[in-house]
Short mmCIF file of C-alpha atoms in Angstrom, two decimals:
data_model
loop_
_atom_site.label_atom_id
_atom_site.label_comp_id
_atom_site.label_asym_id
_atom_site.label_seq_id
_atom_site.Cartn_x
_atom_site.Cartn_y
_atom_site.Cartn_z
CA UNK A 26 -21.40 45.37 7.00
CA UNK A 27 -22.18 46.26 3.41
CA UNK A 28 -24.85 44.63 1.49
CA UNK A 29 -24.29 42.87 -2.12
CA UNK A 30 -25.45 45.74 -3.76
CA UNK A 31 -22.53 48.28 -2.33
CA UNK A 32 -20.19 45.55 -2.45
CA UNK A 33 -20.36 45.69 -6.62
CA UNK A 34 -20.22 49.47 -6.40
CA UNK A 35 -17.46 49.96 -4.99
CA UNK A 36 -15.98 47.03 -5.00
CA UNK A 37 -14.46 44.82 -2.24
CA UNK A 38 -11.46 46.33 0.31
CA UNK A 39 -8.14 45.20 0.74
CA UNK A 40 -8.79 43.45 3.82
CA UNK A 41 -12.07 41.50 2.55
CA UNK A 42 -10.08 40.65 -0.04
CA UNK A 43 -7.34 38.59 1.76
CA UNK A 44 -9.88 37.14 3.54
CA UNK A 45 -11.50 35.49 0.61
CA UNK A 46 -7.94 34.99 -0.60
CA UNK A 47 -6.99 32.73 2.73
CA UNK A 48 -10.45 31.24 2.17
CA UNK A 49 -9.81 30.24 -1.10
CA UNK A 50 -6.49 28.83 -0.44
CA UNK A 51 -7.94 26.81 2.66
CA UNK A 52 -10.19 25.59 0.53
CA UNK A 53 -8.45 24.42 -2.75
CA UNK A 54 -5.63 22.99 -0.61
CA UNK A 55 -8.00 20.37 1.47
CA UNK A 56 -9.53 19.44 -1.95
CA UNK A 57 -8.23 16.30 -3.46
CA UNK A 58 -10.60 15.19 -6.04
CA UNK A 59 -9.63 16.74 -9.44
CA UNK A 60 -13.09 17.25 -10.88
CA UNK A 61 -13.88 18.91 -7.37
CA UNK A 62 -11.09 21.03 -7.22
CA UNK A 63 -11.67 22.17 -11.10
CA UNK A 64 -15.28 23.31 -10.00
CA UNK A 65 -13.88 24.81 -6.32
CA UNK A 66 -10.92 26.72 -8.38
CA UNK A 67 -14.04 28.19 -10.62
CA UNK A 68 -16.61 28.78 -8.09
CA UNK A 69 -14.25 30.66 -6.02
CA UNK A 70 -12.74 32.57 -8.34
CA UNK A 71 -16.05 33.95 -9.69
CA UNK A 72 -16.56 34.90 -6.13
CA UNK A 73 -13.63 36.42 -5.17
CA UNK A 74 -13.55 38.56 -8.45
CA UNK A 75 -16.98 39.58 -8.31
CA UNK A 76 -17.55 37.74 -11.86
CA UNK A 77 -20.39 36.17 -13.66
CA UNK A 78 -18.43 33.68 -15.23
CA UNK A 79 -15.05 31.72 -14.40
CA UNK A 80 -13.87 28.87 -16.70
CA UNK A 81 -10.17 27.19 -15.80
CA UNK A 82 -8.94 25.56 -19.41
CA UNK A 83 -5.92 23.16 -18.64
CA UNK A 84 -3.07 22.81 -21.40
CA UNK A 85 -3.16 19.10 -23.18
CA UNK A 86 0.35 19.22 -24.69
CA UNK A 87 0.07 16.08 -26.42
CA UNK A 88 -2.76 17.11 -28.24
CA UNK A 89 -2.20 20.93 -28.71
CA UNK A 90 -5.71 22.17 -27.50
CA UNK A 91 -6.58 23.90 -24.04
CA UNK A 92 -10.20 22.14 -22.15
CA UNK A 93 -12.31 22.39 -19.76
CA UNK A 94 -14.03 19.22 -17.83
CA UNK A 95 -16.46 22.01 -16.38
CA UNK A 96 -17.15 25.14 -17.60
CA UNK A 97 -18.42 27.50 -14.36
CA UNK A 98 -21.96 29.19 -16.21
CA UNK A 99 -22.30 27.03 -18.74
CA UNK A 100 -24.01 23.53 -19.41
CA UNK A 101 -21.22 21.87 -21.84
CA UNK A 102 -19.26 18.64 -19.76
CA UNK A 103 -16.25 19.75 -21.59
CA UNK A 104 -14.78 22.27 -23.90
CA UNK A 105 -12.22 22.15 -26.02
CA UNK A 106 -10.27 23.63 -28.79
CA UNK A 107 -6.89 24.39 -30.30
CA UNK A 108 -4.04 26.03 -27.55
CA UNK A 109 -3.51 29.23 -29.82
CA UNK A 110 -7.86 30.35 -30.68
CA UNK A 111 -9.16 32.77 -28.67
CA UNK A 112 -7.90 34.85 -25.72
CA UNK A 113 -7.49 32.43 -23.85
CA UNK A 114 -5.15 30.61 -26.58
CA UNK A 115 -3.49 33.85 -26.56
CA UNK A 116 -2.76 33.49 -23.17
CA UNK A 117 -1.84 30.27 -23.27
CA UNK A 118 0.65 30.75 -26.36
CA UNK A 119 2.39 33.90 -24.82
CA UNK A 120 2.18 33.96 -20.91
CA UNK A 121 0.44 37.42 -21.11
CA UNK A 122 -1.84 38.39 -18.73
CA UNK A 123 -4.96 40.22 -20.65
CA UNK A 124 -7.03 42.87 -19.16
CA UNK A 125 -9.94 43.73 -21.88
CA UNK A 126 -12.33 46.24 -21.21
CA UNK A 127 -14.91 45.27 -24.11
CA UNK A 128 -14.44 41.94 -25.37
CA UNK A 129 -16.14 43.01 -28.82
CA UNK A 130 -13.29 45.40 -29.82
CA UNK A 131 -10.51 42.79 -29.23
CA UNK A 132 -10.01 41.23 -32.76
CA UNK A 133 -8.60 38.15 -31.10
CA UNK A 134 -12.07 37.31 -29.09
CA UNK A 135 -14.43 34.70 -30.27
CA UNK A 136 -17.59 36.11 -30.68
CA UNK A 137 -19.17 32.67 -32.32
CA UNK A 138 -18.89 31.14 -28.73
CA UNK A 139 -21.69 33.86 -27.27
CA UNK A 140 -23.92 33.49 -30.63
CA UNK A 141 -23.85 29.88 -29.85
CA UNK A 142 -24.88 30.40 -25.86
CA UNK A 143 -26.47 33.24 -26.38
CA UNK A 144 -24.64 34.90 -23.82
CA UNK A 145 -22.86 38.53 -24.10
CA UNK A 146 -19.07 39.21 -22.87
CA UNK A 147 -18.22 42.25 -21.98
CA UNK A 148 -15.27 42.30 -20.31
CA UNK A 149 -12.26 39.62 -19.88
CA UNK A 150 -9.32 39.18 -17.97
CA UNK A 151 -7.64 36.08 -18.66
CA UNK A 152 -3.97 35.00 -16.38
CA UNK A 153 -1.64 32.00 -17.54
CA UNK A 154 -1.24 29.22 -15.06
CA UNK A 155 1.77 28.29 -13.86
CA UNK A 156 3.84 25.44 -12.09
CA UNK A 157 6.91 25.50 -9.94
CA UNK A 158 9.29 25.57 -13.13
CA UNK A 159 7.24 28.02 -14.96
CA UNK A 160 5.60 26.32 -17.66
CA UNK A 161 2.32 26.97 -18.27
CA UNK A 162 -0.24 24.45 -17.10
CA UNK A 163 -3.76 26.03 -17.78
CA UNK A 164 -5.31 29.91 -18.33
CA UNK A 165 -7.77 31.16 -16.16
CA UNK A 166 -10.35 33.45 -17.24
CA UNK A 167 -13.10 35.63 -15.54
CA UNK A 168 -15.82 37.15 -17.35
CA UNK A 169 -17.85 40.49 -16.83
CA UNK A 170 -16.66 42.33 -13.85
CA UNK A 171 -20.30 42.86 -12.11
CA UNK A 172 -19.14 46.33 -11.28
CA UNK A 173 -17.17 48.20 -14.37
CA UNK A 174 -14.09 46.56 -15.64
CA UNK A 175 -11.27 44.59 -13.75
CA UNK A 176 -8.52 46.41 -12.27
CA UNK A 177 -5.19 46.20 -11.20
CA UNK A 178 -6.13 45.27 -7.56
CA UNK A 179 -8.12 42.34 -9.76
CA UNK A 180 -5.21 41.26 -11.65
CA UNK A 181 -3.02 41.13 -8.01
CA UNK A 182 -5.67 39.03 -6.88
CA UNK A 183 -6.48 36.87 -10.18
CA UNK A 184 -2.52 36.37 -10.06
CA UNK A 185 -2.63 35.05 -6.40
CA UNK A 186 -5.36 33.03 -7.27
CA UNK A 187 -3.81 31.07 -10.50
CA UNK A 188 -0.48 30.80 -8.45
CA UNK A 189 -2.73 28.77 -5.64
CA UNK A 190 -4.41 26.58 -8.42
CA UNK A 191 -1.06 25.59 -9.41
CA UNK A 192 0.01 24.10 -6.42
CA UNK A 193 -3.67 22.83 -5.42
CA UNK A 194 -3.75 21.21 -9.34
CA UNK A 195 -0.04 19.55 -8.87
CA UNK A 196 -1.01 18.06 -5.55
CA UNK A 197 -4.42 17.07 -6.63
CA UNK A 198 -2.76 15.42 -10.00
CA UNK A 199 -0.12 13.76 -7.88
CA UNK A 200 -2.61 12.56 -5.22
CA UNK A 201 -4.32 11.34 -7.89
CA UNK A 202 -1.64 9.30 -9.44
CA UNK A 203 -1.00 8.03 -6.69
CA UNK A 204 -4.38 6.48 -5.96
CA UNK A 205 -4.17 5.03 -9.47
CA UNK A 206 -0.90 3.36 -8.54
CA UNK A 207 -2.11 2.21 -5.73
CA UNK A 208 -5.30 0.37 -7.54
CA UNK A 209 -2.71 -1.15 -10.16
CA UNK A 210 -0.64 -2.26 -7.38
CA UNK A 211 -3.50 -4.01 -5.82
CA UNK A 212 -4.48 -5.07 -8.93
CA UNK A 213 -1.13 -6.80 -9.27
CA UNK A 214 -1.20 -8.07 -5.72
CA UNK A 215 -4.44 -10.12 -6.44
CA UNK A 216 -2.78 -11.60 -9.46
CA UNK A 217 0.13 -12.28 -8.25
CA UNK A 218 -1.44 -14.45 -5.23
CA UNK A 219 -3.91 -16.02 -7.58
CA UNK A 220 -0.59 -16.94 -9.90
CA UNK A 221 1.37 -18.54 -6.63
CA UNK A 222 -2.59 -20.37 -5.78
CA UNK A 223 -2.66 -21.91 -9.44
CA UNK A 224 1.20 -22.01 -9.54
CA UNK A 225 1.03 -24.42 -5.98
CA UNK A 226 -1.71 -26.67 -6.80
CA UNK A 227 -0.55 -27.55 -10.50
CA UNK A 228 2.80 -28.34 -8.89
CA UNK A 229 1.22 -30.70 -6.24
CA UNK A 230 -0.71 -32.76 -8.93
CA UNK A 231 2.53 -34.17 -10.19
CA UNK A 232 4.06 -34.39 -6.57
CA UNK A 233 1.62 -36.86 -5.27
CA UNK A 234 2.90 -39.73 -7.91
CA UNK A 235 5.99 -39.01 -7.07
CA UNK A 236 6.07 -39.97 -3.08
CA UNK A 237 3.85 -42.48 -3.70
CA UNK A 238 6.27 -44.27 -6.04
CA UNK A 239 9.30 -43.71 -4.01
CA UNK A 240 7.12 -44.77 -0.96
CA UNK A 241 6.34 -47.58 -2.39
CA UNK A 242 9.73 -48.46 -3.77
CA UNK A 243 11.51 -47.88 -0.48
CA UNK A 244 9.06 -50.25 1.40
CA UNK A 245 10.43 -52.92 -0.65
CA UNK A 246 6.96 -54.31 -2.23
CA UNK A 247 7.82 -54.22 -5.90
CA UNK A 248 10.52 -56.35 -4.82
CA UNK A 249 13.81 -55.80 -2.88
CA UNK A 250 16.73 -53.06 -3.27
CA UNK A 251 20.36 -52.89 -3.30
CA UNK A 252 21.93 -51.07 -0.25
CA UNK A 253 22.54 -48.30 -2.78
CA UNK A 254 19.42 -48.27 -5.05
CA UNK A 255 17.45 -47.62 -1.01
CA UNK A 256 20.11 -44.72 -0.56
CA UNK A 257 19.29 -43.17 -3.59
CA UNK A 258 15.84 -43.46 -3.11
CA UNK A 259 16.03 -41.80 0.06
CA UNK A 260 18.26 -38.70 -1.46
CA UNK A 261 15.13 -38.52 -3.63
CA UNK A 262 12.44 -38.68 -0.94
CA UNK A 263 14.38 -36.24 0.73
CA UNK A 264 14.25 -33.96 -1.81
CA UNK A 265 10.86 -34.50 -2.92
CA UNK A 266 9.72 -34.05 1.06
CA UNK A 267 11.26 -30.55 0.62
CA UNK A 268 9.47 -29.67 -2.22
CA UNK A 269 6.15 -30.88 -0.80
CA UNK A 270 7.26 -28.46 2.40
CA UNK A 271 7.97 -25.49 0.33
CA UNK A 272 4.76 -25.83 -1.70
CA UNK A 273 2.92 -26.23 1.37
CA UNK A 274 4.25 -23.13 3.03
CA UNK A 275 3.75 -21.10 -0.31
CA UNK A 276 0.29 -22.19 -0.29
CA UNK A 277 -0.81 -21.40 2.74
CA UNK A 278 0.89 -17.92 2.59
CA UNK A 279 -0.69 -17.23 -0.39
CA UNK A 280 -3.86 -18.38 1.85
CA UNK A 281 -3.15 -15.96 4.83
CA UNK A 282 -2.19 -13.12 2.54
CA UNK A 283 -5.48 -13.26 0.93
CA UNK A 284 -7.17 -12.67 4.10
CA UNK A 285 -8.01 -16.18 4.20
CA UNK A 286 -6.24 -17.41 7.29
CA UNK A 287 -8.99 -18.34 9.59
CA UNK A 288 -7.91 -18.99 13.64
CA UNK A 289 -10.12 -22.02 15.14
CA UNK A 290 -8.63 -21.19 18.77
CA UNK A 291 -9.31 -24.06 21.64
CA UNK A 292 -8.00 -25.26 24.86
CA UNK A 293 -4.90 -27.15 24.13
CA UNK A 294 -2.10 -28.42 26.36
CA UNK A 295 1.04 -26.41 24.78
CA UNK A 296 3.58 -28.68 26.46
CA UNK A 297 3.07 -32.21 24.22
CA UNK A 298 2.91 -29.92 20.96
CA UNK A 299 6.22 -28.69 21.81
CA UNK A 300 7.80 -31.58 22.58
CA UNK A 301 6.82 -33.24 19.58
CA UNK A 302 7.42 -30.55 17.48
CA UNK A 303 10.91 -30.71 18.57
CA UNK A 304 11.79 -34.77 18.60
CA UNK A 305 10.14 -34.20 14.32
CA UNK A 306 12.46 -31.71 13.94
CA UNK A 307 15.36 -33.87 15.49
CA UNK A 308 17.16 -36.14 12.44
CA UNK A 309 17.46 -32.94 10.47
CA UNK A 310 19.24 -31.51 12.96
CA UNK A 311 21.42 -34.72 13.81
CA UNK A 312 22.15 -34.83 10.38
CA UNK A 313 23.38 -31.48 10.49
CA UNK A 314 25.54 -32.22 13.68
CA UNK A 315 23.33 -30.29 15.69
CA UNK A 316 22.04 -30.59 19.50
CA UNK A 317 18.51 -30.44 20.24
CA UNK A 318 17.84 -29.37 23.95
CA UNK A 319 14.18 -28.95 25.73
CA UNK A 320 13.69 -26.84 28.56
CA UNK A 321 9.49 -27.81 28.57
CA UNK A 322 8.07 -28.50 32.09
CA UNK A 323 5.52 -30.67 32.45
CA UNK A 324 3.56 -28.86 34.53
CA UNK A 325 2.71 -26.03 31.95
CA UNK A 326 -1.44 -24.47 31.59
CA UNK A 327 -3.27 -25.56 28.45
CA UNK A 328 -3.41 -22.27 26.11
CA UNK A 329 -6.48 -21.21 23.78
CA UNK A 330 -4.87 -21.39 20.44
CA UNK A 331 -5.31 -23.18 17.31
CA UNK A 332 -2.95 -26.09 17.75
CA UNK A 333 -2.37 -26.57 13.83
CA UNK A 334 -1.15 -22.78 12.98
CA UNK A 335 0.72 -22.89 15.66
CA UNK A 336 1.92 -26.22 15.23
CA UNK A 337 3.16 -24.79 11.68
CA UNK A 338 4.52 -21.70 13.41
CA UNK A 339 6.91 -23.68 15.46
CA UNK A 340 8.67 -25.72 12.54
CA UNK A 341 9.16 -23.11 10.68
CA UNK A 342 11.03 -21.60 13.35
CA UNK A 343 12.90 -24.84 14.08
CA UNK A 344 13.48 -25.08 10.70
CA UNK A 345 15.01 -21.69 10.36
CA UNK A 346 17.00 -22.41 13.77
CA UNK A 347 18.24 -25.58 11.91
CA UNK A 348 18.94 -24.08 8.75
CA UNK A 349 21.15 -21.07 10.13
CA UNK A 350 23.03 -22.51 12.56
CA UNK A 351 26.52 -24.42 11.92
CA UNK A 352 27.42 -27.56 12.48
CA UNK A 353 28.53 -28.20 16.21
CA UNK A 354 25.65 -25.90 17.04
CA UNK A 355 23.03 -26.01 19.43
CA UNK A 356 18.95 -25.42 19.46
CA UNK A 357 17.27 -25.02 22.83
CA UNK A 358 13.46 -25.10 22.77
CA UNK A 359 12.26 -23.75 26.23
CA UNK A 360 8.44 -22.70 27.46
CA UNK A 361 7.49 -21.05 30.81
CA UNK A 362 4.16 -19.66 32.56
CA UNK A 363 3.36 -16.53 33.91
CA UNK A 364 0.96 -14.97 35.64
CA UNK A 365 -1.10 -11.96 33.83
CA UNK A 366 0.40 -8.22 34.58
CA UNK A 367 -2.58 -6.11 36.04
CA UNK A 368 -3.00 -4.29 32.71
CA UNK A 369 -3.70 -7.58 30.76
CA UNK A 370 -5.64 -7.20 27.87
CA UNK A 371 -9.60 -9.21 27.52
CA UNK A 372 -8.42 -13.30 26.52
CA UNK A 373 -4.94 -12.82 28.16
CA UNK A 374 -6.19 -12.26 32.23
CA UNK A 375 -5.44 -15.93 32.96
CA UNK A 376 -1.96 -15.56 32.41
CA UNK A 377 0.50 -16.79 29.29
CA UNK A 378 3.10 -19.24 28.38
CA UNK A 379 6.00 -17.80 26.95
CA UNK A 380 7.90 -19.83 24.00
CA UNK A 381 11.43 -19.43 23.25
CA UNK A 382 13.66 -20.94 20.46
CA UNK A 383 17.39 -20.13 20.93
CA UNK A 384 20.29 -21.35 18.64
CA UNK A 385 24.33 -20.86 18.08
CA UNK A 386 23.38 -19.63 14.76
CA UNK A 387 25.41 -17.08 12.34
CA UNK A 388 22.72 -14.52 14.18
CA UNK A 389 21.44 -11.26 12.61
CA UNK A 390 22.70 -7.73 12.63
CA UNK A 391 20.41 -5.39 14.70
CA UNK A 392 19.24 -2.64 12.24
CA UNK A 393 18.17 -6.06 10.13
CA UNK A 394 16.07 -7.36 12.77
CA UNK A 395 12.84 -5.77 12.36
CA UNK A 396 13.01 -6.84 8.47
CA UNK A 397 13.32 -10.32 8.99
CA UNK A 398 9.55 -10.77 8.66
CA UNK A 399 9.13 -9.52 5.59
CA UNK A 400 7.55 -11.29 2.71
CA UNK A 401 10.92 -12.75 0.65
CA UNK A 402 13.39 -11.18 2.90
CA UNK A 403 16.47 -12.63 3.33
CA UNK A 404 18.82 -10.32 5.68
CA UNK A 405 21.70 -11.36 3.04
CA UNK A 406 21.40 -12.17 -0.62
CA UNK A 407 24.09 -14.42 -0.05
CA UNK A 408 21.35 -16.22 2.39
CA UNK A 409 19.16 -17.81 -0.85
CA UNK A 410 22.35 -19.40 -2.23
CA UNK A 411 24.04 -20.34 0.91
CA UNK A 412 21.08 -21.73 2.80
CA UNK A 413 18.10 -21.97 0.75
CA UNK A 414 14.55 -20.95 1.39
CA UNK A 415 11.81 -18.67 0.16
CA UNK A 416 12.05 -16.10 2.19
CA UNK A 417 8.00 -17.10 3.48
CA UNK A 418 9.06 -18.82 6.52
CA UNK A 419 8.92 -15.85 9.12
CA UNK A 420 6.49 -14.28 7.17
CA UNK A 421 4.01 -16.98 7.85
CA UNK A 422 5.17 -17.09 11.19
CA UNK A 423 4.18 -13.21 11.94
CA UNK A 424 1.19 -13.56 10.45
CA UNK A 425 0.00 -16.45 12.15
CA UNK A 426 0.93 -15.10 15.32
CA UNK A 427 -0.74 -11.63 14.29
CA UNK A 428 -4.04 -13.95 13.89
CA UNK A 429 -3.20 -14.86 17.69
CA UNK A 430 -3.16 -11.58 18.99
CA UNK A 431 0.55 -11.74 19.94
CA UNK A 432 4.11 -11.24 18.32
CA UNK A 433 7.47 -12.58 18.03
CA UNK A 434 10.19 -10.85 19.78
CA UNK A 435 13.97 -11.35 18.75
CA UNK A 436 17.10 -11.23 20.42
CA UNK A 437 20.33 -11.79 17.83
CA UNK A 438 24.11 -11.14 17.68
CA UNK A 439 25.69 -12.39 14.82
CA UNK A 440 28.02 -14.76 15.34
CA UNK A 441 26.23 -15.42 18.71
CA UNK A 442 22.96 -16.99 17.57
CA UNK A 443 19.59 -15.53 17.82
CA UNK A 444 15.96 -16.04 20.41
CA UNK A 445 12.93 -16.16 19.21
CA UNK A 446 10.11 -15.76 21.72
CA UNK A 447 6.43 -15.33 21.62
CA UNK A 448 3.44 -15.33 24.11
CA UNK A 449 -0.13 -17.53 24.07
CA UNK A 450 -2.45 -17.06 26.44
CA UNK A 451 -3.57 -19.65 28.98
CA UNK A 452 -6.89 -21.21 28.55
CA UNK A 453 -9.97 -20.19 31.26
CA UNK A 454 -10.16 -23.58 32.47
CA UNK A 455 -6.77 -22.74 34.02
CA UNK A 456 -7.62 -20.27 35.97
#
């Protein structure tokens, strides 16, 4: 192998040059970081073309000057100055590629920049930048060949290098930009979720008057009501109930998206929860002209959950049932136990009790399945006008289950109706 001092003499061959080559493209394509790669570009260039000095000046269109963050040899931050001074400005103005032997001679060098640095050019060559289209993105220059002047085998290289700092530059900018898009998404996340927070509570300050008036007025104490005055009060109640509910389930989503949702899992007998869950949800339905069927045994295993998410989970999903399904219709909430497979996972060894919710509903195409529990979803726009709703209630659902460690599978046709299942585990003292 040669030592540094042949190397410079006579210069590198053609196949230690690909090899830098390949190392320098390795290189600038795993860097991300734009300041990084602006230093990695310069450092490696210097090395690969047997330089003192490398600097990498990017074109700022909107301000008509070519800079430098970094400046490889030097100790400015950043240069800059006006896109048609100096070679490099040249370069930049013309797309030339400039080979000059003695920097001194060339009328269109600088020489102000070495008095200032004290430092003494001697020879240049200086390659435009390009991007995929062509334009010109930045100039970079190498200073003082350590071994004679640059030739053509350096300009074939120089050229292979600037074509690689194009593409490493675009990704680097786009990566970039997309990390700052990212943040102001966040950004806008968090505001949004401290908007629906305020939004919720300022709208359940007036709300608590409100059912305590018609409360009040429908128990007759303030003195007694017409048959029709107590049916109007009731259309109010009503509505003023399904306010409360949607502010309720917009607050606590905001809660759970937050990160806040916090599981407080016990021993709790399943069967009772779903029974009553079901007989609350019942005048809805029979309003509706709905049936309500169980299929709960009363045998079932207490389960380690946390009996109020859970408790949440399953009216929202009778409420959807309820909401989607047509009059005539029919709602069947069923719950069975089984024992653990031999793979079960640590909590789940005891065995589970498996939950299902089936209705006659209007059902849900199959490629919109998996979208259903998506914030604000609605599988048809339609939906929001025709049926109401936010759009939170499976959302909440999912992630309340997600807190569980399990999942909600469906099954849906439409015009069939649709099954909702999902899986707790039974409690220890089971076993």
């Amino acid at each position: 192998m040669m030592d540094n001092d042949a190397q410079r003499e006579t210069g590198l061959g053609d196949a230690a040059r690909l090899r830098i080559l390949l190392d320098v493209i390795k290189a600038m394509s795993a860097e991300t970081d734009f300041d990084r790669l602006l230093q990695l570009i310069m450092e490696e260039t210097t090395r690969a073309m047997e330089a003192d000095r490398s600097t990498l000046f990017l074109v700022d269109h909107e301000r008509g000057e070519l800079w430098s963050r970094v400046a490889l040899g030097l100790q400015h931050q950043e240069i800059r100055f006006k896109s048609h001074l100096g070679i490099a400005g040249h370069v930049a103005t013309t797309g030339e590629l400039l080979n000059i032997p003695d920097a001194y001679e060339d009328p269109r060098f600088n020489q102000e920049v070495d008095r200032q640095t004290g430092y003494r050019t001697k020879t240049i060559l200086c390659m435009p930048v390009r991007n995929k289209v062509g334009t010109i993105i930045g100039v970079l220059q190498v200073l003082n060949k350590r071994s004679g002047v640059f030739t053509a085998a350096d300009q074939e290289m120089l050229d292979a290098l600037a074509s690689q700092a194009a593409i490493a530059l675009e990704n680097a900018k786009l990566y970039e930009d997309l990390r700052r898009a990212y943040g102001e998404l966040k950004q806008l996340d968090a505001m949004k979720g401290n908007f629906l927070a305020n939004i919720s509570h300022e709208l359940r300050t007036p709300l608590a008057p409100i059912i305590g008036y018609v409360e009040m007025l429908l128990s007759g104490r303030p003195g007694p009501l017409t048959d029709r005055q107590h049916s109007h009060l009731q259309v109010v109640e009503q509505a003023v109930q399904r306010l409360q509910g949607l502010i309720e389930d917009l607050l606590a989503f905001v809660q759970m998206d937050q990160g806040e949702l916090t599981i407080q899992a016990r021993s709790f007998a399943i069967g009772p929860l779903l029974e009553e869950r079901g007989r609350l949800s019942m005048p809805r339905a029979t309003e509706k002209g709905l049936m309500v069927e169980f299929g709960i045994p009363p045998e079932l295993p207490d389960v380690r959950v946390d009996p109020k998410q859970i408790a949440r989970s399953l009216m929202l999903l009778l409420d959807n049932a309820i909401k989607f399904t047509p009059q005539g219709g029919r709602i069947t909430l069923s719950a069975k136990a089984h024992i653990a497979p031999d793979d079960a996972p640590p909590g789940w060894q005891h065995g589970y009790v498996e939950v299902s919710l089936s209705d006659t509903g209007i059902g849900i195409p199959a490629d919109r399945v998996p979208r259903i529990f998506d914030k604000f979803y609605q599988v048809d726009a339609s939906a929001t006008r025709s049926y109401g709703g936010t759009g939170l209630g499976l959302a909440l659902v999912k992630q309340i289950m997600d807190a569980h460690g399990t999942r909600v599978n469906v099954e849906s046709a439409p015009g069939v109706g649709s099954t909702f299942r999902f899986r707790l585990p039974i409690a220890e003292s089971n076993a």
